[in-house]
Amino acid sequence: MSNTLFPHGFAPYLTGGLLIGMGVALLFLVTGRQGGVSTFFSTSWSWFLKTPFFRQRSLIDSRRWRLVYALGLVLGGALYLALGLPQAESHLPAWKLALGGVLIGYGARLGGGCTSGHGICGMASLSRGSF
C-alpha cells in the first residue's frame, strides 16, 4: 500500500515537508508574519481594484512583503530547475495551468484559505478555524 501512496518512497515528501515547515517557521520567527500564500491572490488584486474588499488596510499594508514572499517561491522553483533536480513532466498546455492557478487562488480566498495554509500555518498557530 505504501508503494501506491508514495511511489517514489518517503524521502522526497519528507524533505519537501521539512523545507516548507522550516521556511514558514523562519518567516514567523524573523518577521512575526504567517506565510499564507492564498492571501497573495487578494493582495495582488488590491493593486488594481478599487472595490471596498480590496481596499482593506490588511491587504494594502501587506502587499510589499507578500510580493517578495511570492517572488521567493518563484525563485526557489527556478533554483530547483537550475540545479537540474528531477522533475515531473506535465502534458497540459500552459494556459490550462495558468487558468487552474487563478481558479485555485479564487477558491482558496473564497474558502478563507487553502488547506495547506491551514495545515501548515493555521494549525501551528492553534487557529480554531484551521482545526
C-alpha positions as MATLAB code, in Angstrom:
seq = 'MSNTLFPHGFAPYLTGGLLIGMGVALLFLVTGRQGGVSTFFSTSWSWFLKTPFFRQRSLIDSRRWRLVYALGLVLGGALYLALGLPQAESHLPAWKLALGGVLIGYGARLGGGCTSGHGICGMASLSRGSF';
ca = [
       0.000    0.000    0.000;
       2.815    2.470    0.760;
       4.106    1.968   -2.807;
       0.741    3.205   -4.083;
       0.639    6.240   -1.794;
       4.366    7.040   -2.051;
       5.580    5.719   -5.431;
       8.980    7.430   -5.044;
       9.480    6.458   -1.394;
       9.107    8.698    1.651;
      12.240   10.823    1.237;
      11.014   13.424   -1.327;
       7.789   14.061    0.586;
       9.545   14.236    3.936;
      12.220   16.572    2.564;
       9.638   18.884    0.962;
       7.526   18.972    4.115;
      10.510   19.771    6.304;
      11.675   22.556    3.974;
       8.206   24.124    3.852;
       7.853   23.848    7.627;
      11.255   25.408    8.226;
      10.501   28.188    5.736;
       7.237   29.274    7.360;
       8.774   28.908   10.829;
      11.697   31.121    9.806;
       9.328   33.720    8.317;
       7.338   33.770   11.564;
      10.411   33.958   13.801;
      12.053   36.730   11.782;
       9.001   38.862   10.935;
       6.142   37.621   13.128;
       4.078   37.057    9.963;
       2.288   33.930    8.783;
       3.215   32.772    5.306;
      -0.211   32.222    3.785;
       0.049   32.074    0.020;
      -3.667   32.290   -0.776;
      -3.842   35.805    0.686;
      -1.372   36.820   -2.004;
      -4.216   36.414   -4.515;
      -6.314   39.111   -2.837;
      -3.298   41.258   -2.089;
      -2.306   41.204   -5.762;
      -5.743   42.364   -6.838;
      -5.582   45.201   -4.294;
      -3.008   46.884   -6.549;
      -5.605   47.168   -9.341;
      -9.157   47.015   -7.966;
     -10.751   49.831   -6.004;
     -13.695   47.923   -4.502;
     -14.048   48.059   -0.689;
     -12.872   44.469   -0.179;
      -9.566   45.109   -1.915;
      -9.087   48.446   -0.123;
      -8.843   46.748    3.299;
      -5.923   48.051    5.309;
      -4.608   44.495    5.952;
      -4.333   43.812    2.212;
      -2.772   47.131    1.321;
      -0.286   47.076    4.213;
       0.950   43.565    3.362;
       1.355   43.989   -0.400;
       5.096   44.534   -0.490;
       6.190   41.714    1.793;
       3.738   39.268    0.162;
       5.147   40.190   -3.249;
       8.666   39.450   -2.005;
       7.377   36.193   -0.459;
       5.796   35.121   -3.759;
       8.938   36.056   -5.708;
      10.901   33.866   -3.319;
       8.633   30.947   -4.191;
       9.215   31.520   -7.903;
      12.967   31.927   -7.423;
      13.041   28.733   -5.365;
      11.476   26.886   -8.296;
      13.963   28.470  -10.680;
      16.850   27.408   -8.429;
      15.465   23.866   -8.382;
      15.494   23.836  -12.189;
      18.953   25.431  -12.374;
      20.368   22.711  -10.122;
      18.999   20.087  -12.522;
      16.990   18.281   -9.862;
      14.397   15.719  -11.014;
      11.073   16.992  -12.301;
       7.811   15.516  -13.487;
       6.617   16.450  -16.963;
       3.197   17.983  -17.453;
       1.241   17.296  -20.619;
      -1.126   20.215  -20.039;
      -0.835   23.395  -22.099;
       0.439   26.446  -20.220;
      -2.903   28.287  -20.488;
      -4.680   25.469  -18.618;
      -2.081   25.588  -15.857;
      -2.437   29.376  -15.589;
      -6.244   29.214  -15.569;
      -6.119   26.469  -12.941;
      -3.851   28.630  -10.777;
      -6.252   31.567  -10.961;
      -9.259   29.364  -10.159;
      -7.469   27.727   -7.244;
      -6.440   31.151   -5.910;
     -10.006   32.405   -6.150;
     -11.403   29.273   -4.499;
      -8.883   29.425   -1.682;
      -9.810   33.027   -0.914;
     -13.498   32.226   -1.181;
     -12.993   29.403    1.334;
     -10.934   31.507    3.752;
      -7.575   29.999    2.826;
      -6.136   26.892    1.263;
      -5.966   23.549    3.002;
      -2.180   23.515    3.047;
      -2.075   27.001    4.583;
      -4.490   25.947    7.305;
      -2.461   22.789    7.892;
       0.963   24.432    7.934;
       0.354   27.881    9.423;
      -3.131   27.766   10.921;
      -2.856   24.608   12.978;
       0.666   25.517   14.096;
      -0.669   28.805   15.478;
      -3.585   26.940   17.097;
      -6.171   28.722   14.923;
      -9.645   27.441   15.733;
     -10.807   27.890   12.137;
      -7.927   25.753   10.841;
      -8.764   22.867   13.131;
];
